[in-house]
Every structure is written in structure tokens, then in C-alpha cells.
Amino acid sequence: MEIFKSESIVDFFDTFQTDYDCLNYLAQKKWENGFKCKKCNHTKCTIRKYNLARDCNRCHHIESPTANTMFHKVKFGIRKAFIIVYEMCCTTKSISASHMAKKIGVSRPTAWLFMQKVRIAMKSSELHDMQGAVIVDEFVFGGVEDLKQGRSSDTKKKKLVGAVEINEKRKIKRAYFKRIKDYSSKELNKIFETHISEEATITTDKWSGYKPLKKNYNIKQIKSNTSDFFEINTIIHQLKSGLRSVYSWVHEEHIEKYLNEFSYRLNRSIHKQTIFDNLINRLTNNKHIGYKDIIIST
Ligand SMILES: [Zn+2]
């Protein structure tokens, strides 16, 4: 199948003019390797012309292109859902749910819910550790003064740790973030064990919490106000200003999803042409996620 490869919004609207165009794209992705009935494993089917659903020739189980994907039961139309996906990956900055709702003509809760699903799909596969030069730093977000770098004991602030991989020319290759409960080694280790290879050359500030991690990692601790922290400070600043400008309030439990979104876009900034297709793949292969899986039970 021909995959959508463009950053142009004109190309996007030319390719996806109707719900049918979007369903067709999804159907091609879903049955890329041929049809197999979910009920009886039969491999022959009849395609229903009007909605591209597959009707099994043996047991007549019908499967729609959206079934078992994150587009399942999207009531506002699949084309609008495609537009949300495009907006979230092809723009450089995040859009708030209320702005998105107005843009595509749905209610704010509807936009918010689907955007949360997209953010879940944006989560790192955690299969590709950062290998080279990596800088790690902890910071806070929220509260009255959130411009301050480093640690804070203010309980209203969200505590975060970030890791940035840079190349020989000190250009940022990738960045990941984690929410942490405190600045203990156990909490700081979360970003190490998920995203950093034991072979990496890591720089941190002089905080004692990093010391025990030296057992498994190659960590150099230096003063945080040196130029070695320039790249991570720039990224943290971008993340904070992005969060501040579009989300007046981000619940503690949801912040990881916003961090996923930020990293997903940043880490693919050199693959912008195929970012939409990549995200559609993820949404197609992810199981259906319902409202109950997203809302916080408090
Ligand atoms: Zn069947």
C-alpha cells in the first residue's frame, strides 16, 4: 500500500477527503498481511463496499476496519479522528483540547478523550535505549514559580526527571521524561532502567541520589550550572513552556501522557514525513482503550 508521506496539510486533505478514504487507509494497514477471521481463522472474506468491513466466508463474522483498534467506536467520524492525529504529530507545538474541539467541531470532552488515546499510542516502545552521551537532570513543574531548575520540596509541584541523548556535535538526538515521587535513587532510577543503556556515558549534577546508580551506570557528576547542561536545560524549558501555554492544569496522573507526546514529536523531528503514518500504525495495532481506562478514579 502507498503510505502517506508528507508534512503538508494540503496533501493531507487531498488524501483524506472522506470517512471512506480514512477507513480504506486503516483497512489496508489492518489487513496488510491478508485477512484472518478472528472467530474461525478462515482466510477468505467478502469486502462490504460501503464500509470496507470484512465478512468471513465461512462463519460470516463481520469485522470493521476500526474493530480492536484505538479508532473503535469513535462516534464523531473517523476523518475527524484522523485530523486530530495529524494535528497532534505534524505540528511543532501541542494544542489544547478546547482549541482542538473548536477546530474540528466536537465537544471539548470528546476531543480530550481521543487526544488522550493518541497520547497513549505515542508512548515509547522502550526498546531502544539511549547509548551515547546522555545528560540527566531533575526538575519541577507547576505551582507558582516553575521557572526554577533543579529540586524543590514544594508538594504542589510535579517532580520530573529528564534524559537527553546528544551526538558528537552536541545536537539533541532524543529526550525522555518520567514523573517521580521524590529525588531518591529508587525514583531517579526509573528513567535509567527504562531509557538508558548501561554502556552510555552519563552526566548528572552533584545530587547524592545519583551516587548509588554508579554501580550499574557510567555516571560523571558535575556542577549543574556548567555548559554541559545547556541542551537538557533548553529541552526542559521547551517542555515547560509548551505545557504552560496549552494546559492550564495537568493532573498528576495524566502528566506522563503529555510527556509521551512531547518526546514522541521531538524524537521524530527528523522523520516528519512519515510521522503521521507511524502514529496511525500505532493506533491500529493498539487494542481498543475505553473511557474507563483513561479517566482517573478519585
Ligand atoms: Zn470466520
Coordinates of C-alpha atoms in Angstrom, one line a residue, residues 35 44-48 53-63:
F35 CA -7.4 -11.4 6.2
K44 CA -11.2 -15.8 2.8
C45 CA -13.7 -13.0 3.1
T46 CA -16.1 -10.7 1.2
I47 CA -15.4 -7.0 1.5
R48 CA -18.5 -4.8 2.1
A53 CA -15.9 -4.4 6.7
R54 CA -14.7 -8.0 6.2
D55 CA -17.4 -10.7 6.1
C56 CA -15.9 -14.1 6.8
N57 CA -16.8 -16.5 4.0
R58 CA -17.0 -19.5 6.5
C59 CA -18.7 -18.2 9.7
H60 CA -19.9 -14.8 8.5
H61 CA -18.3 -13.0 11.4
I62 CA -18.1 -9.3 10.4
E63 CA -15.1 -7.2 11.3

